[in-house]
Amino acid sequence: MKHFPIFMALEGRRVVVSGGGEAALAKLRLLLKTEARLTVITQSPASEIVDWAQDDRLTLIARPMQIGDALCAKLFYAANEDDAEDARVAAIASAEGALVNIVDNLEDSQFITPAIVDRDPVTVAIGTEGAAPVLARAIKKDLEDKLSPTLGLMARVGKAFRKHADALPFGRKRRDFWADYYFGGTAPNTEDEANAKLDTLLEQHLHEPERDGHVDLVGAGPGDPELLTLKARNALDTADVVIYDRLVAPEILELARREAVMISAGKEGFGPSVTQGAINEMIVSHARSGAYVVRLKSGDPTVFGRLDEEIEACDAAHINWRIVPGITSASAAVAALGQSLTKRGRNSGIRFLTGHDTKGFADHDWKTLSRPGEVAAIYMGKKSARFIQGRLMMHGADPATPVTVIENASRPSQQILATTLAELEPALTDANFDGPALTFLGLAPRDALAVADDYQMKEALS
Ligand code: SAH
């Protein structure tokens, strides 16, 4: 971000525009919406500028700019549509302490004016750092269509009503009231209609019984935000509290409602950190206070997610809950190999195993797993790789059985280690993977892999 967006208070402050043609007019039309003290310096003012000066909406100095003209100015626009003159006046203004914009000269400007959607006091500023004015215009049009023309009026009336809304308890209840006002029912057309809507809604919300909390146990998928389900996205959009595991990608946390309370539960699968009891308590206490809690787990919450313990805690506290499934990392990892999890004639079933559980390395039916054609997706299998390798070999598994480890499946940092059972260790240790990794027993990447990664896809489609 080369330009930091801010909203500047211009009331009573001096803003100077040098120039009197179309470029100056375009800026002045925007600036006249503010309460700045405007000065225009030009030898040849357009007739509108003369009219505005006569109406006392700005001060016109009808001569070329001189040293001293920009003293005390906060902002200065060089809008002469003449490079040499703009450079001359910009240098004066800059030396006199004003922030300088040169129209159509991004390089030499100290600030830029964004495209603006005006629903005063609601103002949306759109900037592309000069990269794509066409895009800015398209976004502006989109927003103009979306935002009701009376939004500004609603916001003004709403602001004056704030003290009455304080009768509602802070938090969810008050938020719901405002959401109903701005987004529920029909938009008011006049101030009286807006006030009537506020009165009616306040009455309703004051007498509404306390809302019960709710817990959604949500799968965040393997990491790529595009692999979130729409349901998960909507849950994040409306959550009051998000309690997330360590493996949930930061890009996904970014999607949570801005006001949501974000709490890291630190743990993942059977790993150490915040105790399960403490997490259960956190979920329950937030839900008890009426919050909509999103318990966000990587992949699918029903796969090695210690989900049942949290469900039991909710049940014991009589709190409503729901499971929102996600894409488990085995699905993302196998996609990266260009393979399918099951295949006619190869494996008619697949096992999801964990490398270790609460008691240490997990025991499994090694004899069955050692048979040719068996396919298993091993979660949390990095530390236990040598143990698994040893058990399988001991039960007679073919040392040449393909084993593939996929680290950071679906993320830009994805890596694939294709090896065999005999070579799994030390190959895995040598690979030095430090992200989450999923191990496939019995699957190799498809030969002559034609599977495109996301980057190639975007290139191909552009
Ligand atoms: N509920 C999760 C699994 C939680 S257990 C799911 O459905 O995917 C944590 C293990 O999941 C990690 O040790 C790793 O084996 C695996 N895992 C999670 N995200 C992964 C990713 N992006 N790539 C590879 N493996 C991943």
Short mmCIF file of C-alpha atoms and ligand atoms in Angstrom, two decimals:
data_model
loop_
_atom_site.label_atom_id
_atom_site.label_comp_id
_atom_site.label_asym_id
_atom_site.label_seq_id
_atom_site.Cartn_x
_atom_site.Cartn_y
_atom_site.Cartn_z
CA MET A 1 0.00 0.00 0.00
CA LYS A 2 1.82 3.08 -1.22
CA HIS A 3 -1.00 5.46 -0.27
CA PHE A 4 -2.64 5.32 3.13
CA PRO A 5 -6.32 6.26 3.00
CA ILE A 6 -7.53 8.77 5.59
CA PHE A 7 -10.53 11.08 5.89
CA MET A 8 -9.31 14.60 6.53
CA ALA A 9 -11.29 17.20 8.50
CA LEU A 10 -11.30 20.25 6.21
CA GLU A 11 -13.75 22.48 8.06
CA GLY A 12 -12.24 25.98 8.20
CA ARG A 13 -8.96 24.81 6.68
CA ARG A 14 -7.40 26.41 3.65
CA VAL A 15 -7.29 24.54 0.34
CA VAL A 16 -5.76 26.18 -2.72
CA VAL A 17 -6.35 25.24 -6.34
CA SER A 18 -4.15 26.63 -9.09
CA GLY A 19 -5.89 26.53 -12.49
CA GLY A 20 -9.19 27.58 -14.01
CA GLY A 21 -10.11 24.99 -16.64
CA GLU A 22 -11.75 21.54 -16.68
CA ALA A 23 -9.19 19.86 -14.38
CA ALA A 24 -9.63 22.58 -11.76
CA LEU A 25 -13.43 22.43 -12.10
CA ALA A 26 -13.49 18.66 -11.51
CA LYS A 27 -11.57 19.06 -8.24
CA LEU A 28 -13.57 22.11 -7.18
CA ARG A 29 -16.88 20.28 -7.60
CA LEU A 30 -15.64 17.76 -5.02
CA LEU A 31 -14.03 20.31 -2.73
CA LEU A 32 -17.19 22.45 -2.65
CA LYS A 33 -18.91 19.57 -0.85
CA THR A 34 -16.55 20.10 2.07
CA GLU A 35 -16.38 23.00 4.51
CA ALA A 36 -12.86 24.01 3.50
CA ARG A 37 -11.90 27.63 2.83
CA LEU A 38 -11.23 27.46 -0.90
CA THR A 39 -8.95 29.72 -2.88
CA VAL A 40 -8.57 29.49 -6.65
CA ILE A 41 -5.64 31.15 -8.33
CA THR A 42 -5.89 31.58 -12.09
CA GLN A 43 -5.70 34.22 -14.74
CA SER A 44 -8.42 32.62 -16.81
CA PRO A 45 -11.21 31.27 -14.60
CA ALA A 46 -14.09 29.29 -16.11
CA SER A 47 -17.44 31.03 -15.71
CA GLU A 48 -18.50 28.58 -12.94
CA ILE A 49 -15.51 29.67 -10.89
CA VAL A 50 -16.44 33.31 -11.28
CA ASP A 51 -20.02 32.49 -10.20
CA TRP A 52 -18.83 30.56 -7.14
CA ALA A 53 -16.59 33.47 -6.20
CA GLN A 54 -19.53 35.86 -6.49
CA ASP A 55 -21.60 33.56 -4.26
CA ASP A 56 -18.77 33.62 -1.71
CA ARG A 57 -18.20 29.91 -2.00
CA LEU A 58 -14.53 30.48 -2.78
CA THR A 59 -11.97 33.23 -3.08
CA LEU A 60 -10.70 33.96 -6.58
CA ILE A 61 -7.27 35.45 -7.15
CA ALA A 62 -7.19 36.34 -10.83
CA ARG A 63 -3.46 36.33 -11.55
CA PRO A 64 -0.67 33.76 -11.87
CA MET A 65 0.39 32.14 -8.61
CA GLN A 66 3.14 33.82 -6.62
CA ILE A 67 5.30 32.97 -3.64
CA GLY A 68 3.22 33.22 -0.46
CA ASP A 69 -0.09 32.18 -2.11
CA ALA A 70 -0.09 28.76 -0.50
CA LEU A 71 0.85 29.83 3.02
CA CYS A 72 -1.24 28.06 5.66
CA ALA A 73 -2.84 25.82 3.01
CA LYS A 74 -3.34 22.19 4.06
CA LEU A 75 -3.91 20.91 0.54
CA PHE A 76 -2.85 22.26 -2.79
CA TYR A 77 -3.97 21.19 -6.26
CA ALA A 78 -1.90 22.06 -9.32
CA ALA A 79 -4.55 21.90 -12.05
CA ASN A 80 -3.27 24.12 -14.84
CA GLU A 81 -3.13 21.30 -17.41
CA ASP A 82 0.34 22.63 -18.27
CA ASP A 83 3.29 20.58 -17.01
CA ALA A 84 5.73 23.47 -16.64
CA GLU A 85 3.24 25.74 -14.84
CA ASP A 86 2.08 22.86 -12.61
CA ALA A 87 5.68 22.08 -11.64
CA ARG A 88 6.31 25.76 -10.85
CA VAL A 89 3.22 26.20 -8.63
CA ALA A 90 3.69 22.79 -6.97
CA ALA A 91 7.21 23.75 -5.94
CA ILE A 92 5.92 26.97 -4.33
CA ALA A 93 3.10 25.20 -2.50
CA SER A 94 5.34 22.40 -1.31
CA ALA A 95 7.90 24.90 0.05
CA GLU A 96 5.06 26.67 1.86
CA GLY A 97 4.10 23.48 3.66
CA ALA A 98 0.99 22.29 1.79
CA LEU A 99 0.43 18.70 0.70
CA VAL A 100 0.54 18.83 -3.07
CA ASN A 101 -1.42 17.05 -5.76
CA ILE A 102 -0.61 17.58 -9.41
CA VAL A 103 -3.57 16.56 -11.54
CA ASP A 104 -2.74 13.59 -13.79
CA ASN A 105 0.78 13.35 -12.41
CA LEU A 106 0.83 10.53 -9.88
CA GLU A 107 4.61 10.43 -9.73
CA ASP A 108 5.06 13.98 -8.43
CA SER A 109 1.95 14.09 -6.25
CA GLN A 110 2.14 13.77 -2.48
CA PHE A 111 -1.48 12.64 -2.24
CA ILE A 112 -4.18 11.53 -4.62
CA THR A 113 -7.92 12.08 -4.64
CA PRO A 114 -9.86 8.82 -4.69
CA ALA A 115 -13.02 8.05 -6.61
CA ILE A 116 -15.80 8.90 -4.18
CA VAL A 117 -19.25 7.50 -3.53
CA ASP A 118 -21.03 10.23 -1.63
CA ARG A 119 -23.85 9.38 0.75
CA ASP A 120 -22.77 12.02 3.22
CA PRO A 121 -21.98 11.30 6.06
CA VAL A 122 -21.29 7.88 4.57
CA THR A 123 -18.41 8.32 2.15
CA VAL A 124 -16.70 5.52 0.27
CA ALA A 125 -13.27 6.28 -1.16
CA ILE A 126 -11.84 4.03 -3.85
CA GLY A 127 -8.20 4.11 -4.82
CA THR A 128 -6.10 2.03 -7.18
CA GLU A 129 -2.86 4.00 -6.71
CA GLY A 130 -3.31 5.19 -10.26
CA ALA A 131 -3.03 1.64 -11.59
CA ALA A 132 -6.54 1.23 -12.94
CA PRO A 133 -8.85 4.24 -13.12
CA VAL A 134 -11.26 2.11 -15.19
CA LEU A 135 -11.51 -0.35 -12.33
CA ALA A 136 -12.10 2.43 -9.81
CA ARG A 137 -14.93 3.77 -11.95
CA ALA A 138 -16.51 0.32 -12.27
CA ILE A 139 -16.35 -0.23 -8.51
CA LYS A 140 -17.79 3.22 -7.92
CA LYS A 141 -20.69 2.48 -10.24
CA ASP A 142 -21.31 -0.83 -8.53
CA LEU A 143 -21.43 0.84 -5.13
CA GLU A 144 -23.58 3.71 -6.37
CA ASP A 145 -26.14 1.11 -7.50
CA LYS A 146 -25.94 -0.84 -4.25
CA LEU A 147 -26.13 1.96 -1.69
CA SER A 148 -29.60 3.40 -1.29
CA PRO A 149 -29.74 7.10 -2.20
CA THR A 150 -31.24 7.74 1.26
CA LEU A 151 -28.40 6.03 3.09
CA GLY A 152 -26.86 9.38 4.00
CA LEU A 153 -30.15 10.61 5.42
CA MET A 154 -30.54 7.36 7.38
CA ALA A 155 -27.04 7.69 8.82
CA ARG A 156 -27.64 11.31 9.85
CA VAL A 157 -30.94 10.51 11.55
CA GLY A 158 -29.37 7.38 13.05
CA LYS A 159 -26.52 9.40 14.53
CA ALA A 160 -28.92 11.73 16.30
CA PHE A 161 -30.82 8.70 17.64
CA ARG A 162 -27.75 7.01 19.13
CA LYS A 163 -28.40 8.13 22.72
CA HIS A 164 -31.87 6.52 22.63
CA ALA A 165 -30.41 3.27 21.34
CA ASP A 166 -28.14 3.22 24.41
CA ALA A 167 -31.20 1.94 26.28
CA LEU A 168 -30.38 -1.42 24.65
CA PRO A 169 -27.57 -3.43 26.24
CA PHE A 170 -24.22 -3.05 24.51
CA GLY A 171 -23.25 -5.87 22.14
CA ARG A 172 -25.39 -8.17 20.06
CA LYS A 173 -28.75 -6.58 20.94
CA ARG A 174 -27.70 -3.09 20.04
CA ARG A 175 -26.02 -4.32 16.86
CA ASP A 176 -29.13 -6.19 15.77
CA PHE A 177 -31.17 -3.05 16.27
CA TRP A 178 -28.91 -1.03 13.97
CA ALA A 179 -28.71 -3.82 11.42
CA ASP A 180 -32.52 -3.91 11.28
CA TYR A 181 -32.60 -0.15 10.84
CA TYR A 182 -30.10 -0.03 7.99
CA PHE A 183 -30.82 -3.31 6.24
CA GLY A 184 -34.23 -4.55 7.36
CA GLY A 185 -37.62 -3.65 5.83
CA THR A 186 -38.00 -0.71 3.48
CA ALA A 187 -35.59 2.21 3.38
CA PRO A 188 -37.15 5.45 4.66
CA ASN A 189 -37.40 8.34 2.20
CA THR A 190 -37.71 11.22 4.62
CA GLU A 191 -36.39 12.21 8.01
CA ASP A 192 -39.80 11.59 9.58
CA GLU A 193 -39.99 8.11 8.10
CA ALA A 194 -36.48 7.35 9.38
CA ASN A 195 -37.37 8.53 12.89
CA ALA A 196 -40.59 6.50 12.84
CA LYS A 197 -38.66 3.39 11.79
CA LEU A 198 -36.17 3.91 14.62
CA ASP A 199 -38.94 4.38 17.22
CA THR A 200 -40.78 1.24 16.13
CA LEU A 201 -37.63 -0.87 16.04
CA LEU A 202 -36.42 0.35 19.42
CA GLU A 203 -39.78 -0.57 20.97
CA GLN A 204 -39.53 -4.05 19.40
CA HIS A 205 -35.95 -4.67 20.44
CA LEU A 206 -36.48 -3.41 24.00
CA HIS A 207 -39.21 -5.96 24.55
CA GLU A 208 -37.58 -8.84 22.72
CA PRO A 209 -36.51 -11.68 25.03
CA GLU A 210 -32.72 -12.29 25.42
CA ARG A 211 -31.47 -14.22 22.45
CA ASP A 212 -29.83 -17.60 23.08
CA GLY A 213 -26.22 -18.07 22.11
CA HIS A 214 -25.26 -20.53 19.42
CA VAL A 215 -22.14 -22.43 18.47
CA ASP A 216 -21.16 -23.35 14.92
CA LEU A 217 -18.37 -25.91 14.64
CA VAL A 218 -16.93 -24.86 11.33
CA GLY A 219 -14.41 -26.43 8.96
CA ALA A 220 -11.97 -23.86 7.55
CA GLY A 221 -10.62 -26.25 4.89
CA PRO A 222 -6.94 -26.89 4.20
CA GLY A 223 -5.80 -23.28 3.87
CA ASP A 224 -6.76 -21.85 0.48
CA PRO A 225 -9.56 -19.36 1.28
CA GLU A 226 -11.30 -20.34 -1.96
CA LEU A 227 -11.77 -23.81 -0.52
CA LEU A 228 -14.02 -22.47 2.24
CA THR A 229 -17.66 -23.44 1.95
CA LEU A 230 -20.16 -20.63 1.48
CA LYS A 231 -21.68 -21.64 4.80
CA ALA A 232 -18.33 -21.20 6.54
CA ARG A 233 -17.91 -17.83 4.85
CA ASN A 234 -21.34 -16.70 6.00
CA ALA A 235 -20.64 -17.93 9.53
CA LEU A 236 -17.42 -15.86 9.63
CA ASP A 237 -19.31 -12.89 8.26
CA THR A 238 -21.74 -12.85 11.17
CA ALA A 239 -19.75 -14.30 14.08
CA ASP A 240 -19.54 -12.45 17.39
CA VAL A 241 -16.67 -14.62 18.59
CA VAL A 242 -14.27 -16.76 16.55
CA ILE A 243 -12.25 -19.38 18.43
CA TYR A 244 -9.71 -20.73 15.98
CA ASP A 245 -7.05 -23.42 15.86
CA ARG A 246 -3.40 -22.82 15.10
CA LEU A 247 -3.57 -24.31 11.61
CA VAL A 248 -6.30 -22.01 10.33
CA ALA A 249 -4.70 -19.82 7.64
CA PRO A 250 -4.44 -16.06 8.42
CA GLU A 251 -6.13 -15.22 5.10
CA ILE A 252 -9.21 -17.04 6.38
CA LEU A 253 -9.20 -15.24 9.72
CA GLU A 254 -9.15 -12.00 7.72
CA LEU A 255 -12.64 -12.86 6.48
CA ALA A 256 -14.19 -12.69 9.94
CA ARG A 257 -16.49 -9.81 10.74
CA ARG A 258 -14.34 -6.85 11.75
CA GLU A 259 -15.93 -6.53 15.17
CA ALA A 260 -15.69 -10.24 15.97
CA VAL A 261 -13.64 -11.16 19.03
CA MET A 262 -10.82 -13.40 17.73
CA ILE A 263 -9.45 -15.99 20.16
CA SER A 264 -6.63 -18.40 19.39
CA ALA A 265 -7.12 -21.84 20.87
CA GLY A 266 -3.57 -22.69 19.84
CA LYS A 267 -4.11 -26.39 19.56
CA GLU A 268 -4.60 -28.64 16.57
CA GLY A 269 -5.61 -32.27 16.53
CA PHE A 270 -3.99 -33.99 19.48
CA GLY A 271 -1.23 -31.42 19.83
CA PRO A 272 -0.38 -29.69 23.10
CA SER A 273 -1.25 -26.11 24.24
CA VAL A 274 -4.48 -24.65 25.66
CA THR A 275 -6.22 -27.58 27.33
CA GLN A 276 -9.38 -28.98 25.79
CA GLY A 277 -11.20 -28.20 29.03
CA ALA A 278 -10.23 -24.53 28.78
CA ILE A 279 -11.40 -24.40 25.16
CA ASN A 280 -14.73 -26.00 26.06
CA GLU A 281 -15.16 -23.47 28.81
CA MET A 282 -14.41 -20.58 26.45
CA ILE A 283 -16.95 -21.79 23.91
CA VAL A 284 -19.65 -22.31 26.51
CA SER A 285 -19.14 -19.05 28.39
CA HIS A 286 -19.30 -16.94 25.23
CA ALA A 287 -22.39 -18.75 23.98
CA ARG A 288 -24.05 -18.38 27.40
CA SER A 289 -23.67 -14.62 27.15
CA GLY A 290 -25.78 -14.76 23.99
CA ALA A 291 -22.93 -14.66 21.47
CA TYR A 292 -22.85 -16.39 18.12
CA VAL A 293 -19.65 -18.40 18.47
CA VAL A 294 -17.79 -19.82 15.49
CA ARG A 295 -15.42 -22.58 16.53
CA LEU A 296 -13.09 -22.70 13.54
CA LYS A 297 -11.03 -25.80 12.88
CA SER A 298 -8.74 -26.60 9.98
CA GLY A 299 -9.96 -28.99 7.29
CA ASP A 300 -13.16 -30.76 8.27
CA PRO A 301 -14.08 -30.42 11.93
CA THR A 302 -15.16 -34.06 12.10
CA VAL A 303 -11.71 -35.37 11.16
CA PHE A 304 -9.23 -35.53 14.06
CA GLY A 305 -10.72 -32.36 15.44
CA ARG A 306 -11.71 -33.38 18.99
CA LEU A 307 -15.15 -32.27 17.99
CA ASP A 308 -17.13 -34.57 20.23
CA GLU A 309 -15.67 -33.15 23.40
CA GLU A 310 -16.84 -29.69 22.38
CA ILE A 311 -20.28 -30.95 21.36
CA GLU A 312 -20.66 -32.68 24.72
CA ALA A 313 -19.71 -29.46 26.51
CA CYS A 314 -22.39 -27.57 24.52
CA ASP A 315 -24.98 -30.25 25.24
CA ALA A 316 -24.18 -30.20 28.93
CA ALA A 317 -24.73 -26.43 28.93
CA HIS A 318 -27.91 -26.74 26.77
CA ILE A 319 -26.40 -24.65 24.01
CA ASN A 320 -27.47 -25.04 20.41
CA TRP A 321 -24.76 -26.14 18.02
CA ARG A 322 -24.34 -27.12 14.40
CA ILE A 323 -21.54 -28.69 12.36
CA VAL A 324 -20.44 -26.92 9.18
CA PRO A 325 -18.31 -29.41 7.22
CA GLY A 326 -15.10 -28.40 5.48
CA ILE A 327 -12.69 -29.84 2.94
CA THR A 328 -10.37 -32.17 4.81
CA SER A 329 -6.65 -31.94 4.08
CA ALA A 330 -6.61 -35.44 2.54
CA SER A 331 -8.95 -34.17 -0.20
CA ALA A 332 -6.76 -31.16 -0.91
CA ALA A 333 -3.56 -33.25 -0.75
CA VAL A 334 -4.81 -35.94 -3.13
CA ALA A 335 -5.93 -33.25 -5.59
CA ALA A 336 -2.35 -31.98 -5.62
CA LEU A 337 -1.21 -35.46 -6.69
CA GLY A 338 -3.73 -35.62 -9.53
CA GLN A 339 -5.03 -38.85 -8.00
CA SER A 340 -8.31 -39.99 -6.57
CA LEU A 341 -8.71 -41.34 -3.07
CA THR A 342 -10.39 -44.51 -4.31
CA LYS A 343 -9.93 -46.25 -7.64
CA ARG A 344 -11.62 -49.27 -9.17
CA GLY A 345 -9.23 -52.20 -9.16
CA ARG A 346 -6.75 -50.50 -6.83
CA ASN A 347 -8.44 -49.68 -3.56
CA SER A 348 -12.13 -49.89 -2.77
CA GLY A 349 -11.64 -48.19 0.54
CA ILE A 350 -9.41 -45.65 2.23
CA ARG A 351 -8.42 -45.24 5.84
CA PHE A 352 -7.95 -41.96 7.61
CA LEU A 353 -5.33 -42.55 10.29
CA THR A 354 -3.62 -40.40 12.85
CA GLY A 355 0.10 -40.77 13.46
CA HIS A 356 -0.36 -40.15 17.14
CA ASP A 357 -3.14 -39.72 19.62
CA THR A 358 -3.45 -38.57 23.21
CA LYS A 359 -1.45 -41.59 24.36
CA GLY A 360 1.49 -41.19 21.96
CA PHE A 361 2.10 -42.97 18.63
CA ALA A 362 -1.23 -44.47 17.56
CA ASP A 363 -1.59 -48.20 17.04
CA HIS A 364 -3.39 -49.49 13.96
CA ASP A 365 -4.22 -52.69 12.14
CA TRP A 366 -0.72 -52.86 10.64
CA LYS A 367 -1.31 -56.28 9.12
CA THR A 368 -4.18 -55.08 6.94
CA LEU A 369 -2.39 -51.85 6.10
CA SER A 370 0.62 -53.84 4.86
CA ARG A 371 -1.36 -55.52 2.08
CA PRO A 372 -0.68 -54.46 -1.52
CA GLY A 373 -3.08 -51.82 -2.85
CA GLU A 374 -3.99 -50.43 0.58
CA VAL A 375 -4.36 -46.65 0.68
CA ALA A 376 -4.25 -44.62 3.86
CA ALA A 377 -4.24 -40.89 4.55
CA ILE A 378 -2.11 -40.33 7.61
CA TYR A 379 -2.75 -37.12 9.56
CA MET A 380 -0.22 -35.82 12.07
CA GLY A 381 2.21 -38.36 10.69
CA LYS A 382 5.49 -36.44 10.60
CA LYS A 383 6.87 -37.32 14.01
CA SER A 384 5.59 -40.87 13.83
CA ALA A 385 6.93 -41.57 10.31
CA ARG A 386 9.73 -43.85 11.50
CA PHE A 387 7.38 -45.73 13.81
CA ILE A 388 4.82 -46.26 11.02
CA GLN A 389 7.54 -47.28 8.55
CA GLY A 390 8.91 -49.82 11.06
CA ARG A 391 5.51 -51.35 11.89
CA LEU A 392 4.52 -51.75 8.25
CA MET A 393 7.83 -53.28 7.21
CA MET A 394 7.66 -55.63 10.19
CA HIS A 395 4.25 -56.83 8.97
CA GLY A 396 5.64 -57.58 5.53
CA ALA A 397 4.67 -54.48 3.52
CA ASP A 398 6.48 -54.14 0.18
CA PRO A 399 9.41 -51.70 0.76
CA ALA A 400 8.68 -50.24 -2.71
CA THR A 401 5.14 -49.21 -1.69
CA PRO A 402 4.71 -45.59 -2.78
CA VAL A 403 4.47 -43.04 0.02
CA THR A 404 3.84 -39.36 -0.65
CA VAL A 405 3.96 -36.53 1.86
CA ILE A 406 2.20 -33.29 1.00
CA GLU A 407 3.07 -30.27 3.11
CA ASN A 408 0.82 -27.19 3.19
CA ALA A 409 -1.69 -28.70 0.76
CA SER A 410 -3.64 -26.03 -1.19
CA ARG A 411 -1.41 -23.22 0.09
CA PRO A 412 1.08 -21.29 -2.05
CA SER A 413 3.87 -22.98 -0.06
CA GLN A 414 2.67 -26.49 -0.94
CA GLN A 415 5.45 -29.10 -1.30
CA ILE A 416 5.33 -32.72 -2.34
CA LEU A 417 7.76 -35.44 -1.30
CA ALA A 418 7.31 -38.61 -3.35
CA THR A 419 9.17 -41.57 -1.90
CA THR A 420 8.74 -45.23 -0.95
CA LEU A 421 8.05 -46.95 2.32
CA ALA A 422 11.67 -48.09 2.57
CA GLU A 423 12.94 -44.55 2.08
CA LEU A 424 10.28 -42.55 3.95
CA GLU A 425 12.78 -41.99 6.71
CA PRO A 426 15.25 -40.35 6.42
CA ALA A 427 13.73 -38.71 3.28
CA LEU A 428 11.07 -36.95 5.37
CA THR A 429 13.54 -35.69 7.96
CA ASP A 430 15.82 -34.49 5.14
CA ALA A 431 12.93 -32.62 3.51
CA ASN A 432 12.71 -30.50 6.67
CA PHE A 433 8.98 -29.79 6.38
CA ASP A 434 7.84 -27.45 9.10
CA GLY A 435 4.22 -26.92 7.99
CA PRO A 436 1.31 -29.31 8.41
CA ALA A 437 1.81 -32.39 6.27
CA LEU A 438 -0.33 -35.27 5.19
CA THR A 439 1.17 -38.65 4.31
CA PHE A 440 -0.39 -40.99 1.77
CA LEU A 441 0.49 -44.61 2.05
CA GLY A 442 -0.01 -46.39 -1.30
CA LEU A 443 -0.35 -43.29 -3.49
CA ALA A 444 2.22 -41.62 -5.75
CA PRO A 445 1.79 -38.44 -7.78
CA ARG A 446 0.32 -39.29 -11.16
CA ASP A 447 3.06 -39.80 -13.78
CA ALA A 448 3.70 -36.87 -16.12
CA LEU A 449 1.59 -34.73 -13.87
CA ALA A 450 -0.62 -32.55 -16.07
CA VAL A 451 -2.42 -31.15 -13.07
CA ALA A 452 -2.14 -27.37 -13.07
CA ASP A 453 -1.67 -25.43 -9.89
CA ASP A 454 -3.77 -22.35 -9.19
CA TYR A 455 -1.16 -20.04 -10.64
CA GLN A 456 -1.02 -21.91 -13.94
CA MET A 457 -4.81 -22.00 -14.04
CA LYS A 458 -5.04 -18.22 -13.69
CA GLU A 459 -2.39 -17.77 -16.40
CA ALA A 460 -4.22 -20.14 -18.73
CA LEU A 461 -7.57 -18.46 -18.21
CA SER A 462 -6.33 -14.89 -18.52
N1 SAH B 1 -9.49 -31.48 10.80
C1 SAH B 1 -8.30 -31.44 10.00
C2 SAH B 1 -7.19 -32.28 10.59
C3 SAH B 1 -6.73 -31.81 11.93
S1 SAH B 1 -5.37 -32.73 12.51
C4 SAH B 1 -8.61 -31.86 8.56
O1 SAH B 1 -9.72 -32.30 8.29
O2 SAH B 1 -7.76 -31.70 7.70
C5 SAH B 1 -4.00 -31.79 11.92
C6 SAH B 1 -3.33 -32.48 10.79
O3 SAH B 1 -4.05 -32.24 9.59
C7 SAH B 1 -1.93 -32.00 10.50
O4 SAH B 1 -0.99 -32.58 11.35
C8 SAH B 1 -1.76 -32.47 9.07
O5 SAH B 1 -1.49 -33.85 9.02
C9 SAH B 1 -3.13 -32.26 8.51
N2 SAH B 1 -3.26 -30.99 7.79
C10 SAH B 1 -3.99 -29.92 8.11
N3 SAH B 1 -3.89 -28.95 7.17
C11 SAH B 1 -3.07 -29.44 6.23
C12 SAH B 1 -2.56 -28.95 5.00
N4 SAH B 1 -2.91 -27.74 4.53
N5 SAH B 1 -1.73 -29.73 4.28
C13 SAH B 1 -1.38 -30.95 4.71
N6 SAH B 1 -1.84 -31.47 5.86
C14 SAH B 1 -2.66 -30.74 6.61
#
